[in-house]
Amino acid sequence: MMIRIRSRDGLERVSIDDKQTTVGQLRSAIESQLRVPTHSQTLSTNQNLLLAKTLDDLTRFTDMLDPNTWISALNIGHGSIVYLAYEGERKVAGPVFNPAGSFGRKMTVDDMIAKQMRVTRQENPHCELVSFDRDAANAFQNYVNETLVFAVKRAGLMYGTVSPEGKVEVDFIYEPPQQGTEENLMLFRDPEEEKLVEAIALGLGMKRVGFIFTQTVSQDKKDYTMSNAEILQAVELHTESDLKEWVTAVVKLEVNEDGGADVHFEAFQMSDMCVRLFKEGWFEKEIQGEIDPKLSRMTKDVVVAGKDTREVDNDFFLVVVKIFDHQGPLSSTFPIENRNVPISMQALKSHLDRTKSLPFVKRISDFHLLLLIARFLDVNADVPVLAACVQAQATIPEGFQLLIESIASA
């Protein structure tokens, strides 16, 4: 049976005989196969273990403290992930490599550049935490869970605010035109539509702060956090934004303690080295041949764990970000753009009828509704003004109200 072990060094595997294994025996297997002494290990099924900074933080993770506990009692089975924190240093086995500049071989300029391009793990993100508006997050995950049933991939661009301390708040998720399959996700970016989105965000006092995508049920059986294709797509969008606090969020299904499936959110930042390698053209963008999806291929050798290689474990490029939630200023009850069913004017009329007991500004305080209305307004003059009224919860000018009601009645 194979157990996946995630630590600060990335994702590794440990082989054990069968499910009738205790936590103590798993510790011994980790010591013999991964060279981490048992007395240095802290194990948990809780990924927050990897965010622990002090010994006091580590003592809070007690689910795998008793060495006599059967791992099956903790719902750990073949392919499960166990999180490991440990003291000290160790040498991590890396991919097969070709020595550059070794005896008898002349070093090229590329060899010398590679010696300077060292890929190491970044411990701290630039983003203190990311907090999701509950309604926005729920509208996204409900669709992928109940309609798409995590069979195909789905994505969105996250908008919100960034505090001076680096705390990111996501208040709405825009879903661009796209086509998802079991393994791939293609975004068909619409520049005109994105101009409207940016104008709404400007009026709301918000900006684009990240990228969110789903992983399918079939991907849960594979031993990576993000595939090489997902890394490429995420770092491209990160680089496009030039926002140091940019967040990439992953939504997937995970088996719970009762054997059922829960929707799970994870948040990361692409490491500074990942962004630099992408900007400087080191990533091989056309993924060809049989390459492990947990590895990203470089166009030239880089140094990883003291070895020259062109294949880098994707986990080296990921920096974990803490997740919180909040209730933001917008609702997310209006039909969402670019899904399977086109949005009709009847949907707008139904929404306004359903909310007629509320002040008009409250009735239109929904990004997806504002995006529909924005198609009938001047993107530079009208859209930011209307969005600013929503942001301030101010009275909507009569002209806008009449226009919106006439659109709904069309």
C-alpha positions as a LaTeX table, in Angstrom:
\begin{tabular}{lrrr}
\hline
Residue & $x$ (\AA) & $y$ (\AA) & $z$ (\AA) \\
\hline
Met1 & 0.00 & 0.00 & 0.00 \\
Met2 & 1.31 & 3.46 & $-0.91$ \\
Ile3 & 0.90 & 6.46 & 1.42 \\
Arg4 & 1.70 & 9.95 & 0.14 \\
Ile5 & 3.73 & 12.09 & 2.54 \\
Arg6 & 3.64 & 15.86 & 2.11 \\
Ser7 & 6.27 & 17.92 & 3.91 \\
Arg8 & 8.15 & 21.16 & 3.34 \\
Asp9 & 10.21 & 19.18 & 0.79 \\
Gly10 & 7.24 & 18.35 & $-1.43$ \\
Leu11 & 5.25 & 15.17 & $-2.03$ \\
Glu12 & 6.94 & 11.78 & $-1.49$ \\
Arg13 & 5.72 & 8.21 & $-1.16$ \\
Val14 & 6.11 & 5.55 & 1.49 \\
Ser15 & 5.25 & 1.88 & 0.96 \\
Ile16 & 3.74 & $-0.16$ & 3.78 \\
Asp17 & 2.47 & $-3.74$ & 3.92 \\
Asp18 & $-1.27$ & $-3.26$ & 4.46 \\
Lys19 & $-3.99$ & $-1.30$ & 6.24 \\
Gln20 & $-3.27$ & $-3.12$ & 9.52 \\
Thr21 & $-0.46$ & $-0.72$ & 10.24 \\
Thr22 & $-0.11$ & 1.49 & 13.27 \\
Val23 & 1.02 & 5.11 & 13.38 \\
Gly24 & 4.25 & 3.89 & 15.00 \\
Gln25 & 4.92 & 1.51 & 12.10 \\
Leu26 & 4.22 & 4.31 & 9.63 \\
Arg27 & 6.76 & 6.48 & 11.47 \\
Ser28 & 9.32 & 3.70 & 11.16 \\
Ala29 & 8.62 & 3.39 & 7.43 \\
Ile30 & 9.11 & 7.14 & 7.01 \\
Glu31 & 12.43 & 6.89 & 8.89 \\
Ser32 & 13.72 & 4.01 & 6.76 \\
Gln33 & 12.45 & 5.22 & 3.38 \\
Leu34 & 12.62 & 9.02 & 3.70 \\
Arg35 & 15.43 & 9.28 & 6.28 \\
Val36 & 13.48 & 11.36 & 8.81 \\
Pro37 & 14.14 & 10.10 & 12.38 \\
Thr38 & 10.98 & 9.07 & 14.23 \\
His39 & 11.75 & 11.36 & 17.18 \\
Ser40 & 11.81 & 14.36 & 14.82 \\
Gln41 & 8.47 & 13.60 & 13.15 \\
Thr42 & 5.12 & 15.29 & 13.71 \\
Leu43 & 2.38 & 13.65 & 11.63 \\
Ser44 & $-1.19$ & 14.73 & 10.95 \\
Thr45 & $-4.01$ & 14.33 & 8.46 \\
Asn46 & $-4.51$ & 18.13 & 8.74 \\
Gln47 & $-2.69$ & 20.13 & 6.05 \\
Asn48 & $-2.43$ & 23.13 & 8.42 \\
Leu49 & 0.44 & 21.26 & 10.05 \\
Leu50 & 2.64 & 22.66 & 7.26 \\
Leu51 & 1.78 & 26.21 & 8.38 \\
Ala52 & 3.02 & 25.63 & 11.95 \\
Lys53 & 5.88 & 27.98 & 12.81 \\
Thr54 & 6.71 & 27.07 & 16.44 \\
Leu55 & 6.87 & 24.01 & 18.67 \\
Asp56 & 3.69 & 25.22 & 20.41 \\
Asp57 & 1.96 & 25.23 & 17.03 \\
Leu58 & 3.07 & 21.63 & 16.40 \\
Thr59 & 1.68 & 20.38 & 19.71 \\
Arg60 & $-1.84$ & 21.25 & 18.57 \\
Phe61 & $-1.79$ & 18.43 & 16.02 \\
Thr62 & $-2.57$ & 15.34 & 18.10 \\
Asp63 & $-4.58$ & 13.10 & 15.75 \\
Met64 & $-1.53$ & 10.92 & 15.01 \\
Leu65 & 0.24 & 11.28 & 18.37 \\
Asp66 & $-0.54$ & 7.78 & 19.67 \\
Pro67 & 1.85 & 5.28 & 18.00 \\
Asn68 & $-0.59$ & 2.41 & 18.67 \\
Thr69 & $-3.47$ & 3.93 & 16.66 \\
Trp70 & $-4.35$ & 1.96 & 13.52 \\
Ile71 & $-4.00$ & 4.16 & 10.46 \\
Ser72 & $-7.24$ & 2.64 & 9.13 \\
Ala73 & $-9.02$ & 4.22 & 12.13 \\
Leu74 & $-7.87$ & 7.60 & 10.78 \\
Asn75 & $-9.28$ & 6.79 & 7.31 \\
Ile76 & $-5.78$ & 6.50 & 5.90 \\
Gly77 & $-5.66$ & 4.08 & 3.00 \\
His78 & $-3.88$ & 3.50 & $-0.28$ \\
Gly79 & $-3.09$ & 6.88 & $-1.88$ \\
Ser80 & $-3.99$ & 8.93 & 1.20 \\
Ile81 & $-1.96$ & 12.04 & 2.04 \\
Val82 & $-0.34$ & 12.38 & 5.47 \\
Tyr83 & 1.34 & 15.67 & 6.41 \\
Leu84 & 4.80 & 15.64 & 7.97 \\
Ala85 & 6.70 & 18.33 & 9.86 \\
Tyr86 & 10.18 & 17.61 & 11.19 \\
Glu87 & 13.19 & 19.28 & 12.76 \\
Gly88 & 16.58 & 19.39 & 11.11 \\
Glu89 & 17.72 & 18.96 & 7.53 \\
Arg90 & 17.99 & 16.02 & 5.14 \\
Lys91 & 18.98 & 15.30 & 1.57 \\
Val92 & 15.98 & 14.72 & $-0.70$ \\
Ala93 & 16.30 & 12.31 & $-3.61$ \\
Gly94 & 15.92 & 14.27 & $-6.85$ \\
Pro95 & 15.19 & 13.35 & $-10.47$ \\
Val96 & 17.80 & 11.78 & $-12.74$ \\
Phe97 & 20.26 & 14.44 & $-13.80$ \\
Asn98 & 23.13 & 15.08 & $-16.15$ \\
Pro99 & 26.17 & 16.67 & $-14.51$ \\
Ala100 & 27.15 & 19.99 & $-16.02$ \\
Gly101 & 30.74 & 21.16 & $-15.92$ \\
Ser102 & 32.01 & 17.83 & $-14.56$ \\
Phe103 & 35.52 & 16.56 & $-15.18$ \\
Gly104 & 36.33 & 16.22 & $-18.84$ \\
Arg105 & 33.46 & 18.38 & $-20.06$ \\
Lys106 & 33.73 & 22.01 & $-21.06$ \\
Met107 & 31.13 & 24.29 & $-19.41$ \\
Thr108 & 28.94 & 26.30 & $-21.74$ \\
Val109 & 27.32 & 29.69 & $-21.06$ \\
Asp110 & 24.05 & 27.82 & $-20.43$ \\
Asp111 & 25.80 & 25.63 & $-17.86$ \\
Met112 & 27.06 & 28.68 & $-16.01$ \\
Ile113 & 23.63 & 30.34 & $-16.06$ \\
Ala114 & 22.05 & 27.15 & $-14.74$ \\
Lys115 & 24.54 & 27.15 & $-11.84$ \\
Gln116 & 23.05 & 30.49 & $-10.81$ \\
Met117 & 19.42 & 29.36 & $-11.29$ \\
Arg118 & 18.81 & 27.45 & $-8.08$ \\
Val119 & 15.26 & 26.28 & $-7.43$ \\
Thr120 & 14.58 & 26.19 & $-3.71$ \\
Arg121 & 11.44 & 26.10 & $-1.61$ \\
Gln122 & 9.95 & 29.48 & $-0.65$ \\
Glu123 & 8.70 & 29.28 & 2.93 \\
Asn124 & 6.65 & 32.48 & 3.24 \\
Pro125 & 4.04 & 33.88 & 0.83 \\
His126 & 3.70 & 37.60 & 0.07 \\
Cys127 & 0.02 & 37.16 & 0.88 \\
Glu128 & $-0.76$ & 36.99 & 4.61 \\
Leu129 & $-4.03$ & 35.12 & 3.99 \\
Val130 & $-6.90$ & 34.87 & 1.55 \\
Ser131 & $-10.53$ & 35.24 & 2.63 \\
Phe132 & $-13.40$ & 34.15 & 0.37 \\
Asp133 & $-16.82$ & 35.75 & 0.34 \\
Arg134 & $-19.06$ & 32.86 & 1.39 \\
Asp135 & $-21.72$ & 33.50 & $-1.26$ \\
Ala136 & $-19.21$ & 33.83 & $-4.11$ \\
Ala137 & $-17.29$ & 30.70 & $-3.10$ \\
Asn138 & $-20.52$ & 28.76 & $-2.62$ \\
Ala139 & $-21.92$ & 29.80 & $-6.03$ \\
Phe140 & $-18.72$ & 28.54 & $-7.70$ \\
Gln141 & $-18.38$ & 25.25 & $-5.84$ \\
Asn142 & $-22.11$ & 24.45 & $-6.07$ \\
Tyr143 & $-21.95$ & 24.61 & $-9.86$ \\
Val144 & $-18.89$ & 22.39 & $-10.20$ \\
Asn145 & $-20.18$ & 19.97 & $-7.59$ \\
Glu146 & $-23.88$ & 19.67 & $-8.44$ \\
Thr147 & $-23.93$ & 20.45 & $-12.19$ \\
Leu148 & $-20.49$ & 19.44 & $-13.45$ \\
Val149 & $-20.03$ & 16.83 & $-10.66$ \\
Phe150 & $-16.28$ & 17.48 & $-10.81$ \\
Ala151 & $-16.18$ & 15.57 & $-14.11$ \\
Val152 & $-14.68$ & 18.48 & $-16.09$ \\
Lys153 & $-12.49$ & 21.39 & $-15.04$ \\
Arg154 & $-13.84$ & 24.90 & $-14.39$ \\
Ala155 & $-12.14$ & 28.21 & $-13.57$ \\
Gly156 & $-12.70$ & 31.83 & $-12.65$ \\
Leu157 & $-10.83$ & 35.07 & $-12.06$ \\
Met158 & $-11.09$ & 36.35 & $-8.49$ \\
Tyr159 & $-11.69$ & 40.02 & $-7.67$ \\
Gly160 & $-11.49$ & 41.83 & $-4.35$ \\
Thr161 & $-9.15$ & 43.90 & $-2.24$ \\
Val162 & $-5.64$ & 43.68 & $-0.78$ \\
Ser163 & $-4.90$ & 45.24 & 2.60 \\
Pro164 & $-1.59$ & 46.98 & 3.40 \\
Glu165 & $-0.69$ & 43.89 & 5.49 \\
Gly166 & $-1.12$ & 41.65 & 2.45 \\
Lys167 & $-4.51$ & 40.16 & 3.34 \\
Val168 & $-6.50$ & 39.32 & 0.21 \\
Glu169 & $-10.30$ & 39.39 & 0.28 \\
Val170 & $-12.13$ & 37.78 & $-2.65$ \\
Asp171 & $-15.59$ & 39.33 & $-3.11$ \\
Phe172 & $-16.64$ & 38.03 & $-6.53$ \\
Ile173 & $-15.56$ & 35.45 & $-9.09$ \\
Tyr174 & $-15.85$ & 36.17 & $-12.81$ \\
Glu175 & $-16.09$ & 33.06 & $-15.00$ \\
Pro176 & $-14.70$ & 33.78 & $-18.49$ \\
Pro177 & $-15.72$ & 31.79 & $-21.60$ \\
Gln178 & $-14.00$ & 28.43 & $-21.33$ \\
Gln179 & $-13.97$ & 24.77 & $-22.24$ \\
Gly180 & $-13.06$ & 22.21 & $-19.60$ \\
Thr181 & $-12.30$ & 18.52 & $-20.00$ \\
Glu182 & $-11.25$ & 15.87 & $-17.51$ \\
Glu183 & $-7.58$ & 16.82 & $-17.81$ \\
Asn184 & $-7.42$ & 20.23 & $-19.53$ \\
Leu185 & $-8.86$ & 23.70 & $-19.24$ \\
Met186 & $-8.92$ & 26.25 & $-22.06$ \\
Leu187 & $-9.86$ & 29.86 & $-21.35$ \\
Phe188 & $-11.31$ & 31.76 & $-24.30$ \\
Arg189 & $-10.59$ & 35.24 & $-23.00$ \\
Asp190 & $-13.00$ & 37.95 & $-24.22$ \\
Pro191 & $-11.22$ & 41.36 & $-24.08$ \\
Glu192 & $-14.45$ & 43.34 & $-24.48$ \\
Glu193 & $-16.19$ & 41.47 & $-21.68$ \\
Glu194 & $-13.12$ & 41.81 & $-19.45$ \\
Lys195 & $-13.19$ & 45.59 & $-19.99$ \\
Leu196 & $-16.68$ & 45.60 & $-18.49$ \\
Val197 & $-15.50$ & 43.42 & $-15.59$ \\
Glu198 & $-12.57$ & 45.76 & $-14.90$ \\
Ala199 & $-14.87$ & 48.82 & $-15.05$ \\
Ile200 & $-17.24$ & 47.23 & $-12.51$ \\
Ala201 & $-14.32$ & 46.30 & $-10.26$ \\
Leu202 & $-12.98$ & 49.86 & $-10.48$ \\
Gly203 & $-16.30$ & 51.31 & $-9.35$ \\
Leu204 & $-16.50$ & 48.77 & $-6.52$ \\
Gly205 & $-13.01$ & 49.69 & $-5.32$ \\
Met206 & $-11.72$ & 46.22 & $-6.21$ \\
Lys207 & $-9.21$ & 44.63 & $-8.57$ \\
Arg208 & $-8.24$ & 41.23 & $-9.92$ \\
Val209 & $-6.49$ & 39.33 & $-7.13$ \\
Gly210 & $-6.26$ & 35.72 & $-8.23$ \\
Phe211 & $-7.20$ & 32.64 & $-10.22$ \\
Ile212 & $-9.43$ & 29.77 & $-9.07$ \\
Phe213 & $-9.87$ & 26.42 & $-10.79$ \\
Thr214 & $-11.16$ & 22.94 & $-10.06$ \\
Gln215 & $-9.53$ & 19.56 & $-10.26$ \\
Thr216 & $-11.62$ & 16.63 & $-11.46$ \\
Val217 & $-12.45$ & 13.42 & $-9.61$ \\
Ser218 & $-9.93$ & 11.49 & $-11.71$ \\
Gln219 & $-7.12$ & 13.85 & $-10.66$ \\
Asp220 & $-7.65$ & 12.96 & $-6.99$ \\
Lys221 & $-6.06$ & 9.57 & $-7.74$ \\
Lys222 & $-2.80$ & 11.16 & $-8.83$ \\
Asp223 & 0.03 & 12.10 & $-6.50$ \\
Tyr224 & 0.46 & 15.79 & $-7.22$ \\
Thr225 & $-0.88$ & 19.02 & $-5.77$ \\
Met226 & $-0.97$ & 20.72 & $-9.17$ \\
Ser227 & $-0.05$ & 19.23 & $-12.56$ \\
Asn228 & 2.55 & 20.76 & $-14.85$ \\
Ala229 & $-0.22$ & 22.08 & $-17.14$ \\
Glu230 & $-1.95$ & 23.70 & $-14.14$ \\
Ile231 & 1.32 & 25.24 & $-12.98$ \\
Leu232 & 1.88 & 26.76 & $-16.43$ \\
Gln233 & $-1.64$ & 28.21 & $-16.60$ \\
Ala234 & $-1.47$ & 29.55 & $-13.03$ \\
Val235 & 1.94 & 31.20 & $-13.35$ \\
Glu236 & 0.99 & 32.76 & $-16.70$ \\
Leu237 & $-2.00$ & 34.48 & $-15.08$ \\
His238 & 0.07 & 35.41 & $-12.02$ \\
Thr239 & 2.71 & 36.99 & $-14.26$ \\
Glu240 & 0.05 & 38.83 & $-16.27$ \\
Ser241 & $-1.26$ & 40.52 & $-13.11$ \\
Asp242 & 2.09 & 41.67 & $-11.69$ \\
Leu243 & 0.41 & 41.65 & $-8.23$ \\
Lys244 & 2.80 & 40.22 & $-5.62$ \\
Glu245 & $-0.11$ & 39.07 & $-3.42$ \\
Trp246 & $-1.77$ & 37.19 & $-6.32$ \\
Val247 & $-3.46$ & 33.97 & $-5.11$ \\
Thr248 & $-4.16$ & 30.72 & $-6.94$ \\
Ala249 & $-6.96$ & 28.60 & $-5.43$ \\
Val250 & $-7.73$ & 24.95 & $-6.14$ \\
Val251 & $-11.16$ & 23.39 & $-5.52$ \\
Lys252 & $-11.51$ & 19.60 & $-5.40$ \\
Leu253 & $-13.36$ & 16.71 & $-3.78$ \\
Glu254 & $-11.76$ & 14.91 & $-0.85$ \\
Val255 & $-12.92$ & 11.83 & 1.03 \\
Asn256 & $-14.09$ & 12.66 & 4.57 \\
Glu257 & $-13.97$ & 10.59 & 7.78 \\
Asp258 & $-17.35$ & 9.00 & 7.02 \\
Gly259 & $-16.29$ & 7.83 & 3.57 \\
Gly260 & $-18.26$ & 10.58 & 1.83 \\
Ala261 & $-16.85$ & 13.41 & $-0.27$ \\
Asp262 & $-16.40$ & 17.04 & 0.79 \\
Val263 & $-15.58$ & 20.04 & $-1.39$ \\
His264 & $-12.15$ & 21.28 & $-0.36$ \\
Phe265 & $-10.44$ & 24.63 & $-1.07$ \\
Glu266 & $-6.65$ & 25.07 & $-1.09$ \\
Ala267 & $-4.78$ & 28.33 & $-1.73$ \\
Phe268 & $-1.24$ & 28.94 & $-2.94$ \\
Gln269 & 1.04 & 31.54 & $-4.38$ \\
Met270 & 3.40 & 30.78 & $-7.22$ \\
Ser271 & 6.90 & 31.17 & $-5.78$ \\
Asp272 & 9.10 & 34.11 & $-6.80$ \\
Met273 & 11.42 & 31.65 & $-8.56$ \\
Cys274 & 8.51 & 30.13 & $-10.49$ \\
Val275 & 7.43 & 33.58 & $-11.71$ \\
Arg276 & 11.01 & 34.48 & $-12.63$ \\
Leu277 & 11.57 & 31.24 & $-14.56$ \\
Phe278 & 8.33 & 31.80 & $-16.49$ \\
Lys279 & 9.13 & 35.44 & $-17.29$ \\
Glu280 & 12.60 & 34.50 & $-18.52$ \\
Gly281 & 11.34 & 31.66 & $-20.71$ \\
Trp282 & 12.75 & 28.69 & $-18.79$ \\
Phe283 & 9.50 & 26.68 & $-18.78$ \\
Glu284 & 8.96 & 24.26 & $-21.63$ \\
Lys285 & 5.42 & 25.24 & $-22.62$ \\
Glu286 & 4.70 & 22.45 & $-25.10$ \\
Ile287 & 4.40 & 19.38 & $-22.88$ \\
Gln288 & 5.28 & 16.45 & $-25.13$ \\
Gly289 & 6.11 & 12.80 & $-24.59$ \\
Glu290 & 5.75 & 10.80 & $-21.40$ \\
Ile291 & 6.46 & 13.26 & $-18.62$ \\
Asp292 & 5.18 & 12.82 & $-15.09$ \\
Pro293 & 2.49 & 15.51 & $-14.54$ \\
Lys294 & 3.94 & 16.30 & $-11.10$ \\
Leu295 & 7.12 & 17.55 & $-12.81$ \\
Ser296 & 7.61 & 20.77 & $-14.79$ \\
Arg297 & 10.18 & 20.58 & $-17.58$ \\
Met298 & 12.69 & 23.38 & $-18.15$ \\
Thr299 & 14.34 & 24.33 & $-21.42$ \\
Lys300 & 17.75 & 24.39 & $-19.68$ \\
Asp301 & 19.29 & 22.78 & $-16.62$ \\
Val302 & 18.52 & 24.30 & $-13.23$ \\
Val303 & 19.93 & 23.34 & $-9.83$ \\
Val304 & 17.55 & 21.51 & $-7.46$ \\
Ala305 & 18.83 & 20.12 & $-4.15$ \\
Gly306 & 22.40 & 20.50 & $-5.41$ \\
Lys307 & 21.77 & 18.60 & $-8.67$ \\
Asp308 & 21.43 & 19.75 & $-12.26$ \\
Thr309 & 18.12 & 18.78 & $-13.81$ \\
Arg310 & 15.52 & 19.89 & $-16.31$ \\
Glu311 & 12.59 & 18.38 & $-14.40$ \\
Val312 & 11.39 & 20.14 & $-11.26$ \\
Asp313 & 8.81 & 18.84 & $-8.77$ \\
Asn314 & 5.84 & 21.22 & $-9.01$ \\
Asp315 & 5.66 & 21.48 & $-5.21$ \\
Phe316 & 8.85 & 23.56 & $-5.30$ \\
Phe317 & 6.83 & 26.28 & $-7.02$ \\
Leu318 & 3.93 & 26.38 & $-4.52$ \\
Val319 & 3.72 & 28.47 & $-1.35$ \\
Val320 & 0.79 & 27.59 & 0.93 \\
Val321 & $-1.60$ & 30.43 & 1.86 \\
Lys322 & $-3.99$ & 30.35 & 4.83 \\
Ile323 & $-7.72$ & 30.43 & 3.98 \\
Phe324 & $-10.50$ & 32.29 & 5.82 \\
Asp325 & $-14.02$ & 33.34 & 4.85 \\
His326 & $-16.16$ & 36.44 & 5.27 \\
Gln327 & $-19.48$ & 37.95 & 4.26 \\
Gly328 & $-18.72$ & 40.55 & 1.61 \\
Pro329 & $-20.74$ & 43.48 & 0.27 \\
Leu330 & $-22.24$ & 41.66 & $-2.73$ \\
Ser331 & $-24.74$ & 38.86 & $-3.18$ \\
Ser332 & $-24.28$ & 36.00 & $-5.65$ \\
Thr333 & $-27.83$ & 34.94 & $-6.43$ \\
Phe334 & $-28.08$ & 36.16 & $-10.04$ \\
Pro335 & $-27.32$ & 33.63 & $-12.83$ \\
Ile336 & $-23.61$ & 33.49 & $-13.61$ \\
Glu337 & $-22.10$ & 34.37 & $-16.99$ \\
Asn338 & $-20.66$ & 31.94 & $-19.54$ \\
Arg339 & $-22.21$ & 28.80 & $-18.13$ \\
Asn340 & $-24.23$ & 26.22 & $-20.06$ \\
Val341 & $-27.45$ & 28.25 & $-20.07$ \\
Pro342 & $-27.46$ & 31.80 & $-21.59$ \\
Ile343 & $-28.79$ & 34.55 & $-19.31$ \\
Ser344 & $-32.06$ & 36.05 & $-20.55$ \\
Met345 & $-33.74$ & 39.35 & $-19.76$ \\
Gln346 & $-36.42$ & 37.26 & $-18.03$ \\
Ala347 & $-33.81$ & 36.29 & $-15.45$ \\
Leu348 & $-33.22$ & 39.99 & $-14.72$ \\
Lys349 & $-36.96$ & 40.64 & $-14.44$ \\
Ser350 & $-37.43$ & 37.65 & $-12.11$ \\
His351 & $-34.55$ & 38.80 & $-9.93$ \\
Leu352 & $-35.91$ & 42.34 & $-9.61$ \\
Asp353 & $-39.43$ & 41.05 & $-8.90$ \\
Arg354 & $-38.14$ & 38.68 & $-6.24$ \\
Thr355 & $-36.21$ & 41.46 & $-4.46$ \\
Lys356 & $-38.68$ & 44.35 & $-4.85$ \\
Ser357 & $-39.09$ & 44.72 & $-1.07$ \\
Leu358 & $-35.43$ & 45.84 & $-0.86$ \\
Pro359 & $-33.93$ & 49.25 & $-1.70$ \\
Phe360 & $-33.03$ & 49.38 & $-5.40$ \\
Val361 & $-29.30$ & 49.54 & $-4.69$ \\
Lys362 & $-29.56$ & 46.28 & $-2.72$ \\
Arg363 & $-31.46$ & 44.65 & $-5.57$ \\
Ile364 & $-28.58$ & 45.22 & $-7.99$ \\
Ser365 & $-25.71$ & 44.55 & $-5.54$ \\
Asp366 & $-24.60$ & 41.46 & $-7.43$ \\
Phe367 & $-21.56$ & 41.43 & $-9.74$ \\
His368 & $-23.14$ & 39.01 & $-12.23$ \\
Leu369 & $-26.22$ & 41.22 & $-12.56$ \\
Leu370 & $-24.04$ & 44.31 & $-12.99$ \\
Leu371 & $-22.13$ & 42.54 & $-15.77$ \\
Leu372 & $-25.37$ & 41.91 & $-17.68$ \\
Ile373 & $-26.47$ & 45.55 & $-17.27$ \\
Ala374 & $-23.02$ & 46.88 & $-18.19$ \\
Arg375 & $-23.48$ & 45.62 & $-21.76$ \\
Phe376 & $-26.07$ & 48.40 & $-22.25$ \\
Leu377 & $-23.94$ & 51.18 & $-20.68$ \\
Asp378 & $-20.88$ & 53.22 & $-21.58$ \\
Val379 & $-17.92$ & 51.26 & $-20.21$ \\
Asn380 & $-15.89$ & 54.35 & $-19.35$ \\
Ala381 & $-18.53$ & 56.80 & $-18.13$ \\
Asp382 & $-21.53$ & 54.84 & $-16.84$ \\
Val383 & $-20.32$ & 51.46 & $-15.58$ \\
Pro384 & $-17.87$ & 52.74 & $-12.92$ \\
Val385 & $-20.45$ & 55.30 & $-11.70$ \\
Leu386 & $-23.18$ & 52.68 & $-11.26$ \\
Ala387 & $-20.75$ & 50.30 & $-9.55$ \\
Ala388 & $-19.58$ & 53.09 & $-7.25$ \\
Cys389 & $-23.20$ & 53.62 & $-6.13$ \\
Val390 & $-23.35$ & 49.92 & $-5.25$ \\
Gln391 & $-20.03$ & 50.14 & $-3.42$ \\
Ala392 & $-21.26$ & 53.08 & $-1.34$ \\
Gln393 & $-24.80$ & 51.64 & $-1.07$ \\
Ala394 & $-26.00$ & 55.06 & $-2.25$ \\
Thr395 & $-29.26$ & 55.91 & $-3.98$ \\
Ile396 & $-29.19$ & 54.82 & $-7.63$ \\
Pro397 & $-29.79$ & 57.81 & $-9.95$ \\
Glu398 & $-33.27$ & 57.72 & $-11.49$ \\
Gly399 & $-31.92$ & 57.46 & $-15.05$ \\
Phe400 & $-30.03$ & 54.25 & $-14.25$ \\
Gln401 & $-33.04$ & 52.78 & $-12.43$ \\
Leu402 & $-35.39$ & 53.50 & $-15.35$ \\
Leu403 & $-32.89$ & 52.01 & $-17.81$ \\
Ile404 & $-32.43$ & 48.81 & $-15.75$ \\
Glu405 & $-36.19$ & 48.35 & $-15.35$ \\
Ser406 & $-36.75$ & 48.90 & $-19.08$ \\
Ile407 & $-34.04$ & 46.33 & $-19.93$ \\
Ala408 & $-35.75$ & 43.85 & $-17.60$ \\
Ser409 & $-39.07$ & 44.42 & $-19.33$ \\
Ala410 & $-37.68$ & 44.12 & $-22.86$ \\
\hline
\end{tabular}
